[in-house]
Amino acid sequence: MPSGRDSYKANAVGTASPTVRLVMVIDQLDASLARAQRGYEQNDLYEIHTSLINAQAIVALLRDSLQLDIWDTAADIYRLYEYALDRLVRSNLNKDRTLLEEAQEVLLPLMDAWRQAAKMVSTDDLASLNS
């Protein structure tokens, strides 16, 4: 039986706009990357593994949700996600922090760009409601 907190979280995600859901996913990716870094700092192989598996799943979700036929630069972003995903997998397999850092060099600017885009969409949505 789910706890009240779990039900609240599920309801919050289920009723959130697509823009808010995207930011939630990005925030989860950011947290997973940070946990993996901490795992490397503390030589915690379990933390490294679980954090990188979660990050890999999120990057794959982001990659697979791109609509390549609608947006001209989507294919370029797809390739960036592919590169980052490869680095995350290899980092996990080889327990190589450098590969995680290479993935972060690609992912952090993308995450910032998605957050900025989400803010613009939210601002546009609010402006249209007020007019």
Tab-separated table of C-alpha atoms in Angstrom:
chain	number	residue	atom	x	y	z
A	1	MET	CA	0.000	0.000	0.000
A	2	PRO	CA	1.528	3.329	-1.029
A	3	SER	CA	2.287	5.875	1.652
A	4	GLY	CA	0.665	9.304	1.713
A	5	ARG	CA	3.907	10.808	0.481
A	6	ASP	CA	4.065	8.377	-2.453
A	7	SER	CA	0.450	9.128	-3.371
A	8	TYR	CA	1.115	12.860	-3.178
A	9	LYS	CA	4.174	12.554	-5.414
A	10	ALA	CA	2.322	10.394	-7.939
A	11	ASN	CA	-0.573	12.867	-8.025
A	12	ALA	CA	1.823	15.826	-8.397
A	13	VAL	CA	3.513	14.192	-11.381
A	14	GLY	CA	0.249	13.039	-12.913
A	15	THR	CA	-1.345	16.475	-12.804
A	16	ALA	CA	1.754	18.483	-13.738
A	17	SER	CA	2.007	20.126	-17.128
A	18	PRO	CA	4.436	18.608	-19.644
A	19	THR	CA	6.809	21.509	-18.987
A	20	VAL	CA	6.807	20.893	-15.241
A	21	ARG	CA	7.281	17.153	-15.821
A	22	LEU	CA	10.304	17.872	-17.998
A	23	VAL	CA	11.838	19.988	-15.244
A	24	MET	CA	11.131	17.203	-12.730
A	25	VAL	CA	12.967	14.725	-14.962
A	26	ILE	CA	15.878	17.135	-15.433
A	27	ASP	CA	16.064	17.656	-11.664
A	28	GLN	CA	16.175	13.882	-11.156
A	29	LEU	CA	19.001	13.597	-13.680
A	30	ASP	CA	20.897	16.382	-11.937
A	31	ALA	CA	20.465	14.640	-8.574
A	32	SER	CA	21.580	11.271	-9.998
A	33	LEU	CA	24.723	12.794	-11.488
A	34	ALA	CA	25.521	14.501	-8.179
A	35	ARG	CA	25.005	11.226	-6.270
A	36	ALA	CA	27.305	9.420	-8.700
A	37	GLN	CA	29.972	12.087	-8.136
A	38	ARG	CA	29.615	11.661	-4.380
A	39	GLY	CA	29.856	7.920	-4.849
A	40	TYR	CA	33.165	8.363	-6.641
A	41	GLU	CA	34.404	10.716	-3.916
A	42	GLN	CA	33.519	8.176	-1.221
A	43	ASN	CA	34.509	5.115	-3.266
A	44	ASP	CA	30.955	3.804	-2.781
A	45	LEU	CA	30.506	1.347	-5.644
A	46	TYR	CA	26.831	0.755	-4.859
A	47	GLU	CA	26.051	4.490	-4.974
A	48	ILE	CA	27.995	4.900	-8.197
A	49	HIS	CA	26.168	2.002	-9.833
A	50	THR	CA	22.630	2.872	-8.756
A	51	SER	CA	23.067	6.566	-9.533
A	52	LEU	CA	24.517	5.904	-12.967
A	53	ILE	CA	21.799	3.361	-13.802
A	54	ASN	CA	19.181	5.977	-12.908
A	55	ALA	CA	20.990	8.664	-14.927
A	56	GLN	CA	21.218	6.296	-17.903
A	57	ALA	CA	17.479	5.627	-17.782
A	58	ILE	CA	16.701	9.344	-17.670
A	59	VAL	CA	19.047	10.207	-20.538
A	60	ALA	CA	17.530	7.380	-22.607
A	61	LEU	CA	14.046	8.745	-21.826
A	62	LEU	CA	15.056	12.255	-22.863
A	63	ARG	CA	16.724	10.954	-26.019
A	64	ASP	CA	13.780	8.781	-26.990
A	65	SER	CA	11.228	11.530	-26.396
A	66	LEU	CA	12.809	13.879	-28.930
A	67	GLN	CA	10.620	14.377	-31.972
A	68	LEU	CA	13.223	14.225	-34.710
A	69	ASP	CA	10.812	15.046	-37.534
A	70	ILE	CA	9.498	18.268	-35.988
A	71	TRP	CA	12.609	20.119	-34.877
A	72	ASP	CA	15.666	20.672	-37.080
A	73	THR	CA	18.249	20.491	-34.289
A	74	ALA	CA	16.643	17.517	-32.552
A	75	ALA	CA	18.998	15.127	-34.364
A	76	ASP	CA	21.998	17.031	-32.981
A	77	ILE	CA	20.586	16.841	-29.461
A	78	TYR	CA	19.855	13.149	-30.007
A	79	ARG	CA	23.535	12.593	-30.823
A	80	LEU	CA	24.571	14.512	-27.687
A	81	TYR	CA	22.319	12.297	-25.576
A	82	GLU	CA	23.779	9.219	-27.295
A	83	TYR	CA	27.313	10.385	-26.472
A	84	ALA	CA	26.414	11.154	-22.851
A	85	LEU	CA	24.628	7.823	-22.479
A	86	ASP	CA	27.671	5.986	-23.824
A	87	ARG	CA	29.877	7.805	-21.320
A	88	LEU	CA	27.533	7.008	-18.422
A	89	VAL	CA	27.427	3.312	-19.333
A	90	ARG	CA	31.208	3.139	-19.678
A	91	SER	CA	31.703	5.074	-16.448
A	92	ASN	CA	29.560	2.527	-14.661
A	93	LEU	CA	31.207	-0.496	-16.258
A	94	ASN	CA	34.763	0.730	-15.724
A	95	LYS	CA	34.129	2.767	-12.559
A	96	ASP	CA	35.853	5.657	-14.318
A	97	ARG	CA	34.992	9.075	-12.928
A	98	THR	CA	36.494	10.830	-15.964
A	99	LEU	CA	33.810	9.316	-18.178
A	100	LEU	CA	31.108	10.622	-15.834
A	101	GLU	CA	32.657	14.077	-16.071
A	102	GLU	CA	32.648	13.847	-19.880
A	103	ALA	CA	28.929	13.039	-19.773
A	104	GLN	CA	28.317	15.940	-17.417
A	105	GLU	CA	30.104	18.342	-19.768
A	106	VAL	CA	27.420	17.541	-22.334
A	107	LEU	CA	24.426	17.113	-20.045
A	108	LEU	CA	24.738	20.114	-17.738
A	109	PRO	CA	24.396	22.716	-20.532
A	110	LEU	CA	21.489	20.741	-22.004
A	111	MET	CA	19.762	20.613	-18.619
A	112	ASP	CA	20.253	24.363	-18.187
A	113	ALA	CA	18.852	24.978	-21.676
A	114	TRP	CA	15.764	22.844	-20.957
A	115	ARG	CA	15.201	24.685	-17.680
A	116	GLN	CA	15.459	28.053	-19.438
A	117	ALA	CA	13.054	26.879	-22.147
A	118	ALA	CA	10.635	25.677	-19.479
A	119	LYS	CA	10.742	29.096	-17.806
A	120	MET	CA	9.939	30.779	-21.127
A	121	VAL	CA	7.040	28.411	-21.787
A	122	SER	CA	5.711	28.966	-18.261
A	123	THR	CA	6.016	32.744	-18.692
A	124	ASP	CA	4.251	32.573	-22.070
A	125	ASP	CA	1.489	30.413	-20.573
A	126	LEU	CA	0.958	32.911	-17.746
A	127	ALA	CA	0.961	35.852	-20.155
A	128	SER	CA	-1.676	34.217	-22.348
A	129	LEU	CA	-3.862	33.534	-19.329
A	130	ASN	CA	-3.646	37.175	-18.242
A	131	SER	CA	-4.542	38.610	-21.675
